XYZ file of N, CA, C and O in Angstrom:
356
model
N 0.841 -1.188 0.000
C 0.000 0.000 0.000
C 0.881 1.245 0.000
O 1.852 1.331 0.747
N 0.491 2.202 -0.808
C 1.232 3.450 -0.884
C 0.767 4.386 0.225
O -0.422 4.461 0.531
N 1.705 5.080 0.823
C 1.370 6.057 1.858
C 1.079 7.397 1.210
O 1.758 7.802 0.266
N 0.070 8.049 1.711
C -0.279 9.357 1.172
C 0.626 10.423 1.763
O 0.966 10.390 2.940
N 0.995 11.374 0.934
C 1.826 12.478 1.396
C 0.976 13.444 2.225
O -0.203 13.664 1.942
N 1.552 13.991 3.260
C 0.864 14.987 4.085
C 0.878 16.325 3.353
O 1.882 16.684 2.736
N -0.211 17.092 3.422
C -0.203 18.410 2.779
C 0.777 19.332 3.498
O 0.842 19.348 4.726
N 1.537 20.082 2.709
C 2.499 21.028 3.273
C 2.049 22.445 2.993
O 1.441 22.726 1.962
N 2.345 23.328 3.912
C 2.034 24.750 3.774
C 3.283 25.540 4.155
O 4.173 25.041 4.817
N 3.300 26.809 3.780
C 4.417 27.695 4.093
C 4.005 28.667 5.190
O 2.939 29.280 5.107
N 4.845 28.797 6.188
C 4.610 29.738 7.286
C 4.784 31.164 6.754
O 5.785 31.460 6.089
N 3.813 32.047 7.034
C 3.920 33.424 6.559
C 4.966 34.215 7.342
O 5.394 35.273 6.892
N 5.387 33.712 8.486
C 6.397 34.407 9.280
C 7.810 34.073 8.861
O 8.550 34.916 8.367
N 8.194 32.808 9.014
C 9.579 32.406 8.743
C 9.786 31.879 7.325
O 10.921 31.637 6.919
N 8.694 31.661 6.585
C 8.724 31.199 5.199
C 9.239 29.773 5.039
O 9.616 29.362 3.957
N 9.254 28.978 6.121
C 9.641 27.564 6.017
C 8.409 26.719 5.762
O 7.331 27.010 6.251
N 8.589 25.647 4.993
C 7.496 24.720 4.717
C 7.415 23.694 5.840
O 8.430 23.269 6.374
N 6.178 23.323 6.173
C 5.942 22.339 7.232
C 4.614 21.644 6.935
O 3.779 22.170 6.190
N 4.411 20.464 7.511
C 3.098 19.818 7.357
C 1.999 20.724 7.913
O 2.192 21.427 8.911
N 0.863 20.715 7.265
C -0.246 21.590 7.666
C -0.671 21.345 9.111
O -1.137 22.261 9.794
N -0.499 20.131 9.592
C -0.902 19.818 10.967
C -0.033 20.517 12.012
O -0.446 20.673 13.153
N 1.165 20.966 11.651
C 2.055 21.656 12.580
C 1.839 23.172 12.587
O 2.380 23.863 13.436
N 1.073 23.684 11.640
C 0.881 25.117 11.499
C -0.502 25.533 11.989
O -1.445 24.757 11.964
N -0.603 26.773 12.413
C -1.864 27.356 12.855
C -2.470 28.109 11.681
O -1.800 28.922 11.047
N -3.729 27.835 11.387
C -4.409 28.529 10.293
C -4.980 29.830 10.833
O -5.565 29.878 11.919
N -4.809 30.913 10.068
C -5.276 32.242 10.444
C -6.289 32.693 9.390
O -6.026 32.555 8.193
N -7.418 33.237 9.807
C -8.408 33.782 8.874
C -8.705 35.229 9.250
O -8.499 35.637 10.396
N -9.176 35.988 8.279
C -9.565 37.378 8.515
C -11.085 37.431 8.630
O -11.797 36.910 7.777
N -11.560 38.047 9.698
C -12.993 38.195 9.938
C -13.320 39.680 9.840
O -12.704 40.502 10.514
N -14.278 40.009 8.984
C -14.661 41.408 8.799
C -15.527 41.914 9.936
O -16.363 41.194 10.468
N -15.299 43.171 10.307
C -16.136 43.836 11.303
C -16.295 45.292 10.881
O -15.812 45.682 9.814
N -16.954 46.099 11.687
C -17.212 47.491 11.296
C -15.938 48.320 11.159
O -15.916 49.312 10.442
N -14.870 47.949 11.818
C -13.623 48.713 11.762
C -12.653 48.189 10.703
O -11.569 48.727 10.558
N -12.997 47.148 9.995
C -12.094 46.574 8.995
C -12.038 45.069 9.146
O -13.066 44.406 9.221
N -10.833 44.535 9.232
C -10.649 43.100 9.393
C -9.817 42.817 10.632
O -8.910 43.567 10.962
N -10.138 41.712 11.297
C -9.312 41.267 12.417
C -8.875 39.837 12.144
O -9.592 39.062 11.506
N -7.692 39.492 12.605
C -7.130 38.162 12.410
C -7.580 37.253 13.545
O -7.484 37.620 14.716
N -8.056 36.070 13.196
C -8.513 35.105 14.187
C -7.813 33.774 13.970
O -7.648 33.330 12.838
N -7.404 33.106 15.041
C -6.823 31.764 14.904
C -7.920 30.754 14.572
O -9.059 30.896 15.022
N -7.570 29.757 13.786
C -8.510 28.698 13.413
C -7.826 27.353 13.645
O -7.435 26.679 12.696
N -7.653 26.951 14.913
C -6.937 25.699 15.189
C -7.648 24.461 14.645
O -7.001 23.477 14.307
N -8.974 24.506 14.508
C -9.713 23.362 13.974
C -9.693 23.334 12.449
O -10.131 22.354 11.847
N -9.217 24.423 11.817
C -9.111 24.525 10.357
C -10.476 24.391 9.694
O -10.611 23.767 8.654
N -11.510 24.977 10.285
C -12.868 24.837 9.772
C -13.543 26.154 9.400
O -14.614 26.133 8.804
N -12.989 27.289 9.763
C -13.635 28.572 9.474
C -13.631 28.821 7.969
O -12.689 28.441 7.280
N -14.681 29.468 7.458
C -14.741 29.723 6.014
C -13.789 30.836 5.595
O -13.393 31.673 6.393
N -13.438 30.833 4.347
C -12.624 31.900 3.782
C -11.180 31.498 3.572
O -10.749 30.399 3.909
N -10.462 32.414 3.001
C -9.054 32.209 2.702
C -8.254 32.195 4.004
O -8.511 32.983 4.907
N -7.286 31.333 4.094
C -6.490 31.228 5.305
C -5.011 31.406 5.040
O -4.528 31.161 3.941
N -4.294 31.841 6.055
C -2.840 31.918 6.038
C -2.349 30.966 7.124
O -3.035 30.740 8.109
N -1.165 30.408 6.933
C -0.632 29.446 7.894
C 0.631 29.997 8.547
O 1.424 30.684 7.899
N 0.783 29.672 9.835
C 1.920 30.178 10.593
C 2.241 29.200 11.716
O 1.328 28.571 12.265
N 3.527 29.079 12.048
C 3.894 28.290 13.221
C 3.292 28.971 14.449
O 3.290 30.200 14.527
N 2.773 28.231 15.406
C 2.202 28.864 16.608
C 3.307 29.350 17.547
O 3.414 28.933 18.695
N 4.130 30.239 17.055
C 5.310 30.730 17.757
C 5.299 32.261 17.703
O 5.114 32.837 16.623
N 5.489 32.941 18.820
C 5.497 34.407 18.799
C 6.572 35.001 17.877
O 6.380 36.085 17.336
N 7.681 34.303 17.679
C 8.728 34.821 16.790
C 8.238 34.851 15.340
O 8.479 35.831 14.619
N 7.547 33.818 14.911
C 6.989 33.802 13.550
C 5.912 34.870 13.405
O 5.804 35.513 12.362
N 5.116 35.064 14.458
C 4.088 36.101 14.434
C 4.728 37.479 14.281
O 4.286 38.291 13.466
N 5.801 37.747 15.028
C 6.473 39.042 14.950
C 7.048 39.273 13.552
O 6.956 40.388 13.017
N 7.634 38.244 12.957
C 8.166 38.384 11.598
C 7.059 38.673 10.599
O 7.217 39.507 9.709
N 5.930 37.974 10.717
C 4.819 38.179 9.795
C 4.252 39.586 9.914
O 3.924 40.219 8.904
N 4.133 40.103 11.126
C 3.627 41.459 11.329
C 4.616 42.468 10.763
O 4.218 43.419 10.080
N 5.908 42.275 11.021
C 6.923 43.196 10.533
C 6.945 43.255 9.002
O 7.090 44.327 8.415
N 6.754 42.104 8.360
C 6.776 42.033 6.902
C 5.424 42.326 6.261
O 5.298 42.318 5.048
N 4.383 42.548 7.096
C 3.011 42.766 6.629
C 2.540 41.608 5.757
O 1.884 41.793 4.727
N 2.852 40.404 6.173
C 2.566 39.205 5.388
C 1.098 38.797 5.439
O 0.605 38.176 4.502
N 0.383 39.129 6.503
C -1.011 38.703 6.610
C -1.883 39.356 5.545
O -2.739 38.716 4.951
N -1.682 40.628 5.290
C -2.458 41.320 4.271
C -2.260 40.717 2.893
O -3.214 40.542 2.135
N -1.022 40.370 2.580
C -0.744 39.759 1.266
C -1.293 38.347 1.179
O -1.905 37.968 0.183
N -1.078 37.552 2.208
C -1.510 36.153 2.174
C -3.028 36.035 2.145
O -3.572 35.144 1.494
N -3.713 36.934 2.833
C -5.171 36.877 2.901
C -5.837 37.778 1.863
O -7.063 37.877 1.831
N -5.026 38.464 1.075
C -5.507 39.364 0.016
C -6.422 40.438 0.566
O -7.557 40.618 0.130
N -5.895 41.168 1.545
C -6.649 42.242 2.194
C -6.036 43.587 1.837
O -4.813 43.707 1.724
N -6.871 44.585 1.693
C -6.385 45.949 1.525
C -6.261 46.560 2.920
O -7.181 46.485 3.720
N -5.132 47.127 3.219
C -4.925 47.716 4.532
C -4.284 46.732 5.499
O -3.931 45.610 5.150
N -4.133 47.184 6.724
C -3.492 46.379 7.764
C -4.570 45.824 8.689
O -5.307 46.600 9.310
N -4.695 44.499 8.806
C -5.720 43.931 9.695
C -5.321 44.056 11.169
O -4.141 44.151 11.502
N -6.309 44.063 12.038
C -6.095 44.116 13.486
C -5.611 42.740 13.955
O -6.259 41.731 13.707
N -4.476 42.698 14.629
C -3.911 41.415 15.051
C -3.950 41.209 16.560
O -3.301 40.314 17.082
N -4.743 41.974 17.281
C -4.800 41.881 18.741
C -5.296 40.537 19.235
O -4.733 39.977 20.183
N -6.348 40.008 18.639
C -6.901 38.709 19.068
C -5.901 37.589 18.845
O -5.739 36.719 19.686
N -5.221 37.644 17.714
C -4.222 36.627 17.388
C -3.028 36.720 18.339
O -2.526 35.692 18.818
N -2.581 37.913 18.642
C -1.454 38.091 19.571
C -1.809 37.542 20.948
O -0.990 36.887 21.598
N -3.035 37.800 21.387
C -3.483 37.296 22.693
C -3.523 35.764 22.704
O -3.130 35.128 23.663
N -3.990 35.179 21.619
C -4.056 33.715 21.515
C -2.649 33.099 21.571
O -2.446 32.065 22.231
N -1.693 33.714 20.910
C -0.331 33.154 20.874
C 0.417 33.310 22.194
O 1.307 32.517 22.484
N 0.072 34.307 22.987
C 0.772 34.494 24.256
C 0.215 33.591 25.359
O 0.843 33.440 26.398
N -0.948 32.986 25.132
C -1.501 32.039 26.114
C -0.878 30.705 25.999
O -0.229 30.288 25.175
């Protein structure tokens, strides 16, 4: 029997490839003030997602490079407060 390959994704922070199961999926949720970034650990929320290692260092790199806006195809800078709080817990 042939083994199936695991899906790989690229971290938006450090740009390293890893199995999707090791990365945290991030989605943008629209609200009255624009968009906010939300973690999707179950990988079930609708919409386009970005993947990142659940590591504050990768989060800091992604914010510094403004990678979330590009990966999620958003105009402007999304609010990352909820995501930052989730990663520090």
